[in-house]
Tab-separated table of C-alpha atoms in Angstrom:
chain	number	residue	atom	x	y	z
W	1	MET	CA	16.409	23.656	7.643
W	2	ASN	CA	13.673	25.266	9.605
W	3	LEU	CA	10.446	23.461	8.792
W	4	GLN	CA	7.004	23.856	10.340
W	5	TYR	CA	3.782	22.195	10.023
W	6	ALA	CA	0.084	23.074	9.965
W	7	LEU	CA	-3.035	20.890	10.176
W	8	LEU	CA	-5.673	20.924	7.730
W	9	SER	CA	-9.022	19.278	7.620
W	10	ASP	CA	-9.455	19.616	3.745
W	11	ASN	CA	-7.681	19.065	0.744
W	12	SER	CA	-7.229	22.826	-0.169
W	13	TRP	CA	-3.417	22.320	0.200
W	14	GLN	CA	-3.479	20.698	-3.298
W	15	ASP	CA	-3.821	24.198	-4.685
W	16	MET	CA	-0.867	25.706	-2.838
W	17	ALA	CA	2.003	24.136	-4.858
W	18	ARG	CA	2.865	22.080	-7.775
W	19	TRP	CA	3.188	18.378	-6.525
W	20	GLN	CA	5.369	15.604	-7.851
W	21	THR	CA	3.516	12.697	-9.492
W	22	PRO	CA	3.135	10.067	-6.898
W	23	ASP	CA	4.838	6.725	-7.036
W	24	THR	CA	1.876	4.643	-7.318
W	25	PRO	CA	-1.884	5.248	-8.716
W	26	PHE	CA	-3.087	5.026	-5.065
W	27	MET	CA	-1.700	8.283	-3.953
W	28	THR	CA	-2.939	10.130	-6.913
W	29	PHE	CA	-5.438	13.003	-6.275
W	30	GLU	CA	-7.894	11.182	-8.551
W	31	PHE	CA	-7.933	8.225	-6.574
W	32	TRP	CA	-8.273	9.955	-3.179
W	33	GLN	CA	-11.115	12.193	-4.650
W	34	ALA	CA	-13.078	9.169	-5.782
W	35	LEU	CA	-12.630	7.755	-2.135
W	36	SER	CA	-13.660	11.118	-0.594
W	37	ASP	CA	-16.524	11.648	-3.032
W	38	THR	CA	-18.241	8.204	-2.479
W	39	GLY	CA	-17.754	8.088	1.241
W	40	ALA	CA	-15.043	5.610	1.401
W	41	ILE	CA	-13.064	8.032	3.467
W	42	GLY	CA	-14.580	10.579	5.930
W	43	GLU	CA	-16.214	10.546	9.312
W	44	GLN	CA	-18.978	8.211	8.597
W	45	ALA	CA	-16.652	5.471	7.185
W	46	GLY	CA	-14.494	5.938	10.030
W	47	TRP	CA	-11.503	7.154	8.143
W	48	LEU	CA	-11.490	10.772	9.181
W	49	PRO	CA	-8.578	12.655	7.241
W	50	ILE	CA	-6.256	15.366	8.710
W	51	TYR	CA	-3.468	16.518	6.566
W	52	VAL	CA	-0.207	17.591	7.989
W	53	LEU	CA	1.201	20.309	5.755
W	54	ILE	CA	4.982	20.642	6.169
W	55	HIS	CA	6.008	24.129	4.919
W	56	ARG	CA	9.173	26.236	4.936
W	57	PRO	CA	8.806	29.670	6.562
W	58	ASN	CA	9.536	32.713	4.160
W	59	GLU	CA	9.224	36.326	4.027
W	60	THR	CA	5.531	36.116	3.099
W	61	ASP	CA	4.487	33.877	5.831
W	62	GLY	CA	0.767	33.647	6.246
W	63	VAL	CA	0.245	34.373	2.559
W	64	ILE	CA	-0.650	31.291	0.389
W	65	ASP	CA	0.548	31.545	-3.284
W	66	ASN	CA	-2.750	30.687	-5.101
W	67	ASN	CA	-0.870	31.122	-8.274
W	68	ALA	CA	1.090	28.081	-7.797
W	69	ASN	CA	-1.042	26.390	-10.499
W	70	ASP	CA	-2.117	29.073	-12.845
W	71	ASP	CA	-5.438	27.414	-13.631
W	72	LYS	CA	-6.341	27.239	-9.880
W	73	SER	CA	-5.736	30.822	-9.135
W	74	ASN	CA	-9.223	31.328	-7.483
W	75	ALA	CA	-8.500	28.372	-4.938
W	76	ALA	CA	-10.331	28.455	-1.560
W	77	GLN	CA	-8.465	29.219	1.572
W	78	PRO	CA	-7.503	26.183	3.690
W	79	MET	CA	-9.482	25.040	6.745
W	80	LEU	CA	-6.925	25.330	9.331
W	81	LEU	CA	-6.859	23.283	12.481
W	82	SER	CA	-3.790	24.969	13.776
W	83	SER	CA	-2.882	28.641	13.829
W	84	GLU	CA	0.536	28.771	12.365
W	85	PRO	CA	0.922	30.785	9.261
W	86	ILE	CA	1.700	28.963	6.067
W	87	GLY	CA	4.996	29.454	4.208
W	88	GLN	CA	6.166	27.634	1.159
W	89	PRO	CA	4.630	24.264	1.104
W	90	VAL	CA	7.147	21.252	1.069
W	91	ALA	CA	5.078	18.209	1.725
W	92	VAL	CA	1.919	16.741	3.057
W	93	MET	CA	1.231	13.622	5.092
W	94	PRO	CA	-2.363	12.320	5.310
W	95	VAL	CA	-3.338	11.008	8.803
W	96	PHE	CA	-6.598	9.154	9.570
W	97	ILE	CA	-8.406	9.283	12.921
W	98	LYS	CA	-9.786	5.658	13.126
W	99	GLY	CA	-11.683	3.688	15.625
W	100	HIS	CA	-11.286	0.373	13.858
W	101	HIS	CA	-8.711	-1.530	11.887
W	102	GLN	CA	-10.767	-2.095	8.631
W	103	GLY	CA	-8.993	-1.715	5.286
W	104	GLU	CA	-5.321	-1.738	6.608
W	105	PHE	CA	-3.811	-5.206	6.209
W	106	VAL	CA	-1.162	-4.650	9.087
W	107	PHE	CA	-2.856	-6.213	12.037
W	108	ASP	CA	-2.336	-4.543	15.544
W	109	HIS	CA	-5.370	-6.306	17.240
W	110	ALA	CA	-3.307	-7.804	19.951
W	111	TRP	CA	-1.956	-4.382	20.965
W	112	ALA	CA	-5.647	-3.282	21.280
W	113	GLN	CA	-6.277	-6.371	23.388
W	114	ALA	CA	-3.473	-5.642	25.501
W	115	TYR	CA	-4.896	-2.112	26.148
W	116	ALA	CA	-8.186	-3.588	27.060
W	117	GLN	CA	-7.024	-5.979	29.565
W	118	TYR	CA	-5.504	-2.908	31.483
W	119	GLY	CA	-9.007	-1.113	31.032
W	120	LEU	CA	-7.495	1.386	28.645
W	121	ASP	CA	-9.019	2.465	25.387
W	122	TYR	CA	-6.779	1.809	22.202
W	123	TYR	CA	-9.054	4.092	20.129
W	124	PRO	CA	-9.001	6.369	18.494
W	125	ARG	CA	-5.855	5.572	16.701
W	126	LEU	CA	-4.080	7.187	14.007
W	127	VAL	CA	-3.219	5.661	10.431
W	128	THR	CA	-1.197	6.918	7.606
W	129	SER	CA	-1.935	4.727	4.525
W	130	ALA	CA	-3.428	4.607	1.169
W	131	PRO	CA	-6.970	3.311	2.265
W	132	TYR	CA	-7.868	-0.047	1.552
W	133	THR	CA	-4.684	-0.702	-0.359
W	134	PRO	CA	-1.728	-3.015	0.759
W	135	VAL	CA	0.830	-1.545	-1.759
W	136	THR	CA	4.120	-0.209	-0.710
W	137	GLY	CA	4.709	3.401	-1.600
W	138	GLN	CA	5.475	7.125	-0.696
W	139	ARG	CA	3.264	8.208	2.201
W	140	LEU	CA	3.813	11.847	1.731
W	141	TRP	CA	3.052	14.034	-1.200
W	142	LEU	CA	6.046	16.087	-2.127
W	143	ALA	CA	6.305	19.507	-3.658
W	144	GLU	CA	8.268	19.681	-6.997
W	145	GLY	CA	11.940	20.003	-6.151
W	146	GLU	CA	11.533	18.460	-2.660
W	147	ALA	CA	12.916	14.974	-1.648
W	148	LEU	CA	12.082	13.136	1.600
W	149	ASN	CA	14.571	13.583	4.146
W	150	THR	CA	15.015	13.818	7.972
W	151	ASP	CA	13.685	17.201	8.586
W	152	ILE	CA	10.592	16.641	6.522
W	153	LEU	CA	9.796	13.293	8.331
W	154	LYS	CA	10.633	14.581	11.695
W	155	THR	CA	8.208	17.685	11.086
W	156	ALA	CA	5.383	15.319	9.705
W	157	ILE	CA	5.788	13.151	13.100
W	158	ALA	CA	5.682	16.262	15.195
W	159	GLY	CA	2.417	16.983	13.383
W	160	VAL	CA	1.171	13.585	13.920
W	161	ASP	CA	2.283	13.889	17.721
W	162	ASP	CA	0.109	17.168	17.817
W	163	ILE	CA	-2.965	15.457	16.333
W	164	ALA	CA	-2.554	12.578	18.738
W	165	GLN	CA	-2.587	14.815	21.712
W	166	GLN	CA	-5.634	16.633	20.647
W	167	VAL	CA	-7.735	13.564	19.981
W	168	GLU	CA	-6.096	11.413	22.782
W	169	ALA	CA	-4.939	8.612	20.318
W	170	SER	CA	-3.158	5.716	21.511
W	171	SER	CA	-0.859	5.379	18.514
W	172	TRP	CA	0.150	6.177	15.076
W	173	HIS	CA	0.630	3.638	12.302
W	174	GLY	CA	2.544	4.341	8.959
W	175	LEU	CA	1.467	1.427	6.759
W	176	PHE	CA	3.442	0.017	3.622
W	177	ALA	CA	5.929	2.648	3.860
W	178	THR	CA	9.030	2.673	1.453
W	179	SER	CA	12.195	1.242	2.742
W	180	GLU	CA	13.508	4.735	2.130
W	181	MET	CA	11.153	6.115	4.780
W	182	ALA	CA	11.793	3.505	7.124
W	183	THR	CA	15.594	4.005	6.840
W	184	ILE	CA	15.195	7.888	7.372
W	185	ALA	CA	12.886	7.153	10.335
W	186	ASN	CA	15.324	4.685	11.927
W	187	ALA	CA	18.244	6.948	11.456
W	188	SER	CA	16.718	10.110	12.866
W	189	MET	CA	14.370	9.033	15.678
W	190	PRO	CA	14.874	6.689	18.801
W	191	THR	CA	13.959	2.983	17.931
W	192	ASP	CA	13.506	-0.328	19.723
W	193	THR	CA	17.279	-0.627	19.995
W	194	ASP	CA	17.477	2.580	22.032
W	195	ILE	CA	14.575	1.397	24.178
W	196	GLU	CA	16.457	-1.702	25.007
W	197	MET	CA	19.624	0.197	25.856
W	198	ALA	CA	17.542	2.610	28.058
W	199	LEU	CA	15.827	-0.285	29.779
W	200	ASN	CA	19.283	-1.934	30.559
W	201	ASN	CA	20.705	1.311	31.714
W	202	GLN	CA	17.674	1.548	34.126
W	203	LYS	CA	18.186	-1.854	35.206
W	204	ASN	CA	21.923	-1.501	35.969
W	205	SER	CA	21.774	2.117	37.666
W	206	GLY	CA	18.685	1.269	39.472
W	207	THR	CA	17.322	4.691	38.382
W	208	VAL	CA	14.107	5.333	36.093
W	209	GLU	CA	14.621	7.930	33.626
W	210	PRO	CA	11.979	9.026	31.094
W	211	ILE	CA	12.093	7.131	27.695
W	212	GLU	CA	11.797	9.341	24.634
W	213	LEU	CA	8.954	8.032	22.510
W	214	PRO	CA	10.326	5.910	19.538
W	215	ILE	CA	9.335	4.882	16.186
W	216	LEU	CA	8.918	1.188	15.986
W	217	GLU	CA	9.388	-0.796	12.848
W	218	ARG	CA	7.537	-3.951	11.653
W	219	GLN	CA	8.285	-5.794	8.598
W	220	GLY	CA	6.061	-7.976	6.624
W	221	CYS	CA	6.131	-10.164	3.535
W	222	GLN	CA	4.358	-9.774	0.007
W	223	PHE	CA	5.008	-11.610	-3.258
W	224	LEU	CA	6.418	-9.622	-6.091
W	225	TRP	CA	6.756	-10.884	-9.769
W	226	GLN	CA	9.897	-9.501	-11.467
W	227	ASN	CA	10.164	-8.964	-15.136
W	228	LYS	CA	13.925	-10.121	-15.434
W	229	ASN	CA	15.310	-13.262	-16.791
W	230	VAL	CA	18.165	-13.917	-14.287
W	231	SER	CA	20.093	-16.246	-16.785
W	232	GLN	CA	19.821	-13.712	-19.478
W	233	ASN	CA	21.419	-10.693	-17.592
W	234	ASN	CA	18.131	-9.715	-16.133
W	235	LYS	CA	16.672	-8.926	-19.536
W	236	GLN	CA	12.845	-8.510	-19.639
W	237	PHE	CA	10.868	-11.635	-20.741
W	238	ALA	CA	9.860	-11.634	-24.237
W	239	ASP	CA	6.482	-13.612	-23.640
W	240	PHE	CA	4.986	-15.965	-21.044
W	241	GLU	CA	6.668	-18.963	-22.334
W	242	ALA	CA	10.008	-17.401	-21.946
W	243	PHE	CA	8.935	-16.776	-18.302
W	244	LEU	CA	7.865	-20.463	-17.847
W	245	ALA	CA	11.177	-21.682	-19.207
W	246	THR	CA	12.825	-20.206	-16.040
W	247	PHE	CA	10.940	-22.878	-13.872
W	248	ARG	CA	11.872	-26.300	-12.842
W	249	ALA	CA	10.036	-28.856	-15.263
W	250	LYS	CA	7.710	-29.999	-12.757
W	251	LYS	CA	6.544	-26.575	-11.650
W	252	ARG	CA	6.268	-25.589	-15.309
W	253	LYS	CA	3.972	-28.406	-16.040
W	254	THR	CA	1.673	-27.542	-13.069
W	255	VAL	CA	1.005	-23.890	-14.381
W	256	ARG	CA	0.461	-25.242	-17.980
W	257	ALA	CA	-1.942	-27.778	-16.342
W	258	GLU	CA	-4.046	-24.945	-14.529
W	259	ARG	CA	-4.279	-22.933	-17.590
W	260	ARG	CA	-5.443	-25.959	-19.484
W	261	LYS	CA	-8.059	-26.779	-16.886
W	262	VAL	CA	-9.568	-23.282	-17.569
W	263	ALA	CA	-9.693	-23.739	-21.447
W	264	GLU	CA	-11.185	-27.153	-20.752
W	265	GLN	CA	-14.223	-25.646	-19.002
W	266	GLY	CA	-14.972	-23.626	-22.176
W	267	ILE	CA	-13.422	-20.496	-20.496
W	268	SER	CA	-11.668	-17.835	-22.419
W	269	CYS	CA	-10.196	-14.475	-21.240
W	270	GLN	CA	-9.681	-11.026	-22.584
W	271	ARG	CA	-8.312	-7.699	-21.415
W	272	LYS	CA	-9.408	-4.311	-21.699
W	273	CYS	CA	-7.676	-0.917	-20.901
W	274	GLY	CA	-8.914	2.504	-19.986
W	275	VAL	CA	-11.744	4.022	-22.133
W	276	ALA	CA	-12.206	0.662	-23.813
W	277	ILE	CA	-13.886	-0.565	-20.511
W	278	THR	CA	-17.558	-0.059	-21.120
W	279	ALA	CA	-20.382	0.886	-18.536
W	280	GLU	CA	-21.562	-2.564	-18.990
W	281	ASP	CA	-18.197	-4.048	-18.148
W	282	TRP	CA	-18.229	-1.940	-14.903
W	283	GLN	CA	-21.698	-3.208	-13.972
W	284	THR	CA	-20.624	-6.612	-14.516
W	285	PHE	CA	-17.350	-6.380	-12.782
W	286	TYR	CA	-19.039	-4.747	-9.615
W	287	ARG	CA	-21.364	-7.868	-9.586
W	288	CYS	CA	-18.308	-10.015	-9.476
W	289	TYR	CA	-16.505	-7.903	-6.964
W	290	VAL	CA	-19.576	-7.898	-4.519
W	291	MET	CA	-19.560	-11.689	-4.743
W	292	THR	CA	-16.110	-11.948	-3.207
W	293	TYR	CA	-17.435	-10.304	-0.010
W	294	ALA	CA	-20.914	-11.990	-0.078
W	295	VAL	CA	-19.521	-15.465	0.180
W	296	ARG	CA	-18.115	-14.189	3.503
W	297	GLY	CA	-21.163	-12.458	4.564
W	298	GLN	CA	-19.668	-9.083	4.285
W	299	GLN	CA	-20.343	-5.789	2.581
W	300	PRO	CA	-17.636	-4.308	0.060
W	301	TYR	CA	-15.917	-1.201	1.125
W	302	LEU	CA	-16.087	0.334	-2.274
W	303	THR	CA	-19.089	1.289	-4.252
W	304	LEU	CA	-19.773	1.045	-7.985
W	305	ASP	CA	-19.787	4.927	-8.050
W	306	PHE	CA	-16.184	4.762	-6.765
W	307	PHE	CA	-14.994	2.502	-9.760
W	308	LYS	CA	-17.026	4.668	-12.290
W	309	ARG	CA	-15.059	7.882	-10.962
W	310	LEU	CA	-11.702	6.125	-11.606
W	311	ALA	CA	-12.909	5.151	-15.014
W	312	ALA	CA	-13.530	8.846	-15.790
W	313	SER	CA	-10.570	10.464	-13.967
W	314	MET	CA	-7.674	7.964	-14.359
W	315	PRO	CA	-8.531	5.550	-17.176
W	316	GLU	CA	-4.819	5.334	-18.127
W	317	HIS	CA	-4.204	3.472	-15.010
W	318	LEU	CA	-6.673	0.756	-15.345
W	319	MET	CA	-6.756	-2.751	-16.861
W	320	LEU	CA	-9.857	-5.055	-16.728
W	321	ALA	CA	-9.304	-8.816	-17.358
W	322	GLN	CA	-12.417	-10.845	-17.961
W	323	ALA	CA	-13.371	-14.497	-18.122
W	324	LEU	CA	-15.991	-15.439	-20.627
W	325	ASP	CA	-17.937	-18.869	-20.653
W	326	ALA	CA	-18.611	-20.806	-23.793
W	327	ASN	CA	-21.599	-18.597	-24.514
W	328	GLY	CA	-19.490	-15.420	-24.224
W	329	GLU	CA	-21.031	-14.249	-21.056
W	330	ILE	CA	-18.645	-12.739	-18.376
W	331	ILE	CA	-18.317	-14.892	-15.380
W	332	ALA	CA	-15.472	-13.245	-13.536
W	333	SER	CA	-13.512	-10.080	-13.708
W	334	SER	CA	-10.224	-8.903	-12.113
W	335	LEU	CA	-9.397	-5.176	-11.935
W	336	PHE	CA	-5.646	-4.040	-12.167
W	337	PHE	CA	-3.795	-0.661	-12.037
W	338	TYR	CA	-0.783	0.136	-13.621
W	339	ASP	CA	2.066	2.712	-13.579
W	340	LYS	CA	3.048	4.546	-17.020
W	341	PRO	CA	5.182	1.860	-18.633
W	342	ASN	CA	8.149	4.313	-19.208
W	343	SER	CA	8.267	5.181	-15.542
W	344	GLN	CA	10.874	4.059	-13.027
W	345	ASN	CA	10.085	0.497	-11.504
W	346	ALA	CA	6.694	0.599	-13.449
W	347	THR	CA	4.481	-1.876	-11.548
W	348	LEU	CA	1.032	-3.685	-12.260
W	349	TYR	CA	-1.016	-3.884	-9.249
W	350	GLY	CA	-3.804	-6.532	-8.782
W	351	ARG	CA	-6.473	-5.246	-6.597
W	352	TYR	CA	-10.213	-6.489	-6.979
W	353	TRP	CA	-11.548	-9.715	-8.356
W	354	GLY	CA	-14.533	-11.637	-8.185
W	355	ALA	CA	-16.431	-14.665	-9.893
W	356	LEU	CA	-20.081	-15.358	-10.225
W	357	ALA	CA	-19.478	-19.153	-9.677
W	358	GLU	CA	-16.738	-21.295	-8.713
W	359	TYR	CA	-14.477	-22.500	-11.567
W	360	ASP	CA	-11.418	-24.614	-11.332
W	361	SER	CA	-8.043	-22.622	-11.384
W	362	LEU	CA	-9.924	-19.610	-12.737
W	363	HIS	CA	-8.475	-17.423	-10.048
W	364	PHE	CA	-4.924	-18.237	-10.885
W	365	GLU	CA	-5.728	-17.557	-14.494
W	366	LEU	CA	-7.333	-14.121	-14.084
W	367	CYS	CA	-5.572	-12.642	-11.207
W	368	TYR	CA	-1.965	-13.964	-11.759
W	369	TYR	CA	-1.273	-15.422	-15.344
W	370	GLN	CA	-3.295	-12.644	-17.094
W	371	GLY	CA	-1.392	-10.071	-15.043
W	372	ILE	CA	2.098	-11.540	-15.756
W	373	GLU	CA	1.188	-11.577	-19.559
W	374	PHE	CA	0.006	-7.983	-19.568
W	375	ALA	CA	3.145	-7.040	-17.425
W	376	ILE	CA	5.252	-8.613	-20.150
W	377	GLU	CA	3.424	-6.932	-23.192
W	378	GLN	CA	3.684	-3.642	-21.443
W	379	GLY	CA	7.324	-3.749	-20.403
W	380	LEU	CA	6.353	-3.190	-16.825
W	381	THR	CA	9.084	-4.231	-14.269
W	382	TYR	CA	7.012	-5.561	-11.363
W	383	PHE	CA	3.742	-7.209	-10.802
W	384	ASP	CA	2.343	-6.676	-7.196
W	385	PRO	CA	-0.672	-9.084	-7.129
W	386	GLY	CA	-1.913	-8.093	-3.656
W	387	THR	CA	-1.221	-8.980	-0.051
W	388	GLN	CA	-0.761	-12.410	1.451
W	389	GLY	CA	-1.151	-15.880	-0.264
W	390	GLU	CA	1.852	-18.353	-0.080
W	391	HIS	CA	0.200	-19.750	-3.280
W	392	LYS	CA	1.944	-17.003	-5.275
W	393	LEU	CA	5.230	-18.577	-4.525
W	394	VAL	CA	4.951	-21.612	-6.799
W	395	ARG	CA	3.720	-19.038	-9.664
W	396	GLY	CA	6.892	-17.325	-9.753
W	397	PHE	CA	6.253	-14.330	-7.214
W	398	VAL	CA	9.210	-13.552	-4.985
W	399	PRO	CA	9.075	-12.874	-1.315
W	400	THR	CA	9.616	-9.182	-0.710
W	401	LYS	CA	10.134	-7.115	2.488
W	402	THR	CA	7.437	-4.504	3.525
W	403	HIS	CA	7.674	-2.002	6.140
W	404	SER	CA	5.454	-0.316	8.524
W	405	LEU	CA	6.205	2.212	11.236
W	406	HIS	CA	4.529	2.707	14.566
W	407	ARG	CA	4.501	5.147	17.439
W	408	ILE	CA	2.845	4.328	21.001
W	409	TYR	CA	1.946	7.359	23.074
W	410	ASP	CA	1.336	5.588	26.503
W	411	GLY	CA	5.063	5.110	27.594
W	412	ARG	CA	3.910	2.049	29.872
W	413	PHE	CA	3.369	-0.017	26.720
W	414	VAL	CA	6.457	0.999	24.801
W	415	PRO	CA	8.873	-1.676	26.076
W	416	ALA	CA	6.456	-4.542	25.519
W	417	ILE	CA	5.414	-3.473	21.984
W	418	SER	CA	9.103	-2.559	21.158
W	419	ASN	CA	10.075	-6.043	22.157
W	420	PHE	CA	7.181	-7.566	20.161
W	421	CYS	CA	8.426	-5.538	17.122
W	422	VAL	CA	11.971	-6.892	17.330
W	423	LYS	CA	10.835	-10.532	17.594
W	424	ASP	CA	8.239	-10.047	14.822
W	425	ARG	CA	11.140	-8.729	12.490
W	426	MET	CA	13.138	-11.784	13.349
W	427	HIS	CA	10.283	-14.041	12.650
W	428	MET	CA	9.304	-12.460	9.407
W	429	ALA	CA	12.948	-12.499	8.046
W	430	GLN	CA	13.107	-16.260	8.732
W	431	TYR	CA	9.784	-16.649	6.955
W	432	ARG	CA	11.081	-14.725	4.003
W	433	LYS	CA	14.029	-16.900	3.740
W	434	GLN	CA	12.080	-20.134	3.917
W	435	ALA	CA	9.655	-18.871	1.441
W	436	PHE	CA	12.357	-17.973	-0.997
W	437	ALA	CA	13.458	-21.689	-0.952
W	438	ALA	CA	10.046	-22.603	-2.131
W	439	LEU	CA	10.209	-20.622	-5.298
W	440	PRO	CA	9.807	-22.702	-8.624
W	441	PHE	CA	12.865	-21.391	-10.580
W	442	ASN	CA	15.615	-23.617	-11.981
W	443	MET	CA	19.132	-23.069	-10.670
W	444	ASP	CA	20.184	-20.797	-13.440
W	445	ASN	CA	17.117	-18.563	-12.851
W	446	MET	CA	16.952	-18.432	-9.127
W	447	PRO	CA	17.217	-14.815	-8.060
W	448	THR	CA	19.435	-14.063	-5.143
W	449	PHE	CA	17.858	-13.866	-1.664
W	450	ASP	CA	18.470	-10.223	-0.214
W	451	ASN	CA	17.174	-9.426	3.302
W	452	THR	CA	18.858	-5.835	3.497
W	453	ASP	CA	16.432	-3.840	1.590
C-alpha cells in the first residue's frame, strides 16, 4: 500500500471524507472544537496543533472531494504546510507542538533535565494525545472502511518526523495509546530491544554503526471498574449491592461505612444527564471545579464556556452527579462522560470534580460510588475514574496496563532513554502485580491477573 501524508494547520480535513465514530468522546470533533473555540488548545495555550493527513494517491491526486459529506460541499480548502497533492484520505493524526508538559499525565521531566544538564533544549517537543485527558483510546481519526495498520502508522510517524525536523523538536510522545497501536508500532519499527542488540554488536565488533531511530514504549497503570460478576460467568451486576457482594466482608463493611458517613452529614446525591443539566447546574459545577485548583494555588485549564459548549454539542455523552446538603444546596459536583450504552466496551469516564468545602468521604461517594451505580444502571462495561490513585483499589477498580509511545530525535540520548523505558516497564509490571493482590474481592470473584495486553 502506497500511502503518503500531508501536513495541515487547520481542521478542514474533517470535510474531506466520512470519518468513523471515535472510540471515546474525547476524540469527537465536538470535544476538539470546544477545546479550540475556548482557547484550551492553540498557540496561546502552548498546544499548537498540526494534523498529519494520511492519504492514498489516486488518479485524481490534488483534487479534494468536497462532496464526501453532502451537506459540506462548500468546505474550505485546507491550509497545507506541505506541498504534496492530496488523494483519498485514510486517517489523520493530531500532533501538538509544545513547550511545556501541562495536561499530559505521562511524565518525561527527567528527560528534559538530562537535556538541560548537557546544555541542550528539550523544547519544543511533539505530543499526540487527547488534550488534558488521561484516557486510553485511538490516536488517529480513521476514514470509514479503514483500520489501523502498519502502513498507516508508519506513514503517520513519517509525518511526525517531518514536523520534528521543521521545528527542531527533541521528541514525540503518543500518550495513552491503545494496546493495538502499541503492538503495531513494536512490530513494525525498531524498539528498545533492537537498540540493545545494536549496542552489543558495536561493543563486540568495535565499530560504531548508525542506529535507526526507534519507537520506545512506556507502560503505566490505571484502575478500571469492570461490570462483570466473575462468579456468575461474568454477567453484569444487577445493582450496587450485587457488586458489593463480591467483596470480602471487611472490605464490604468499609464501603458501606463510607456511604453511611455521607448520609449522616445530611448529604444526598442526585444524577442528571444531557439536556436535564441546567445552566444553573453548569454555573455551580464550575464553581466546584475551580475549587479543585484553587486549593493548590492553580488556575483551571478549562473555562465555563468550554463546558457549556459541550452541553450544547454532545449532551448525550454527559452525566453530572451532584451532592446536596440538608437545605438542598449543591455543595459538590462531579462530571462524567460516557459512551453510548450499546457500543462495544461502553465506558463511563470520571473526569472533573470539585467541592465547595471538605466533607468526610464525599469524594468517594460522588466520584466512585455514584459512577458505579450509573454504570450498572446503563449497562456500561467499564468505568474509568481517572488517572492515579491507589485508593481506587480497595473500592474494586482493577489495575490495568496503559501504553505510551516515544521517539527521541537526538541519537546520543536514545540508548539511555531506551534503557530507562525497559526498566520502567519492568517496574510497572511488578507494581501492577502487587496492586492486583490488594483488590477487595473474595476468592470466588477475584479476576485473573493478565499482564499480556
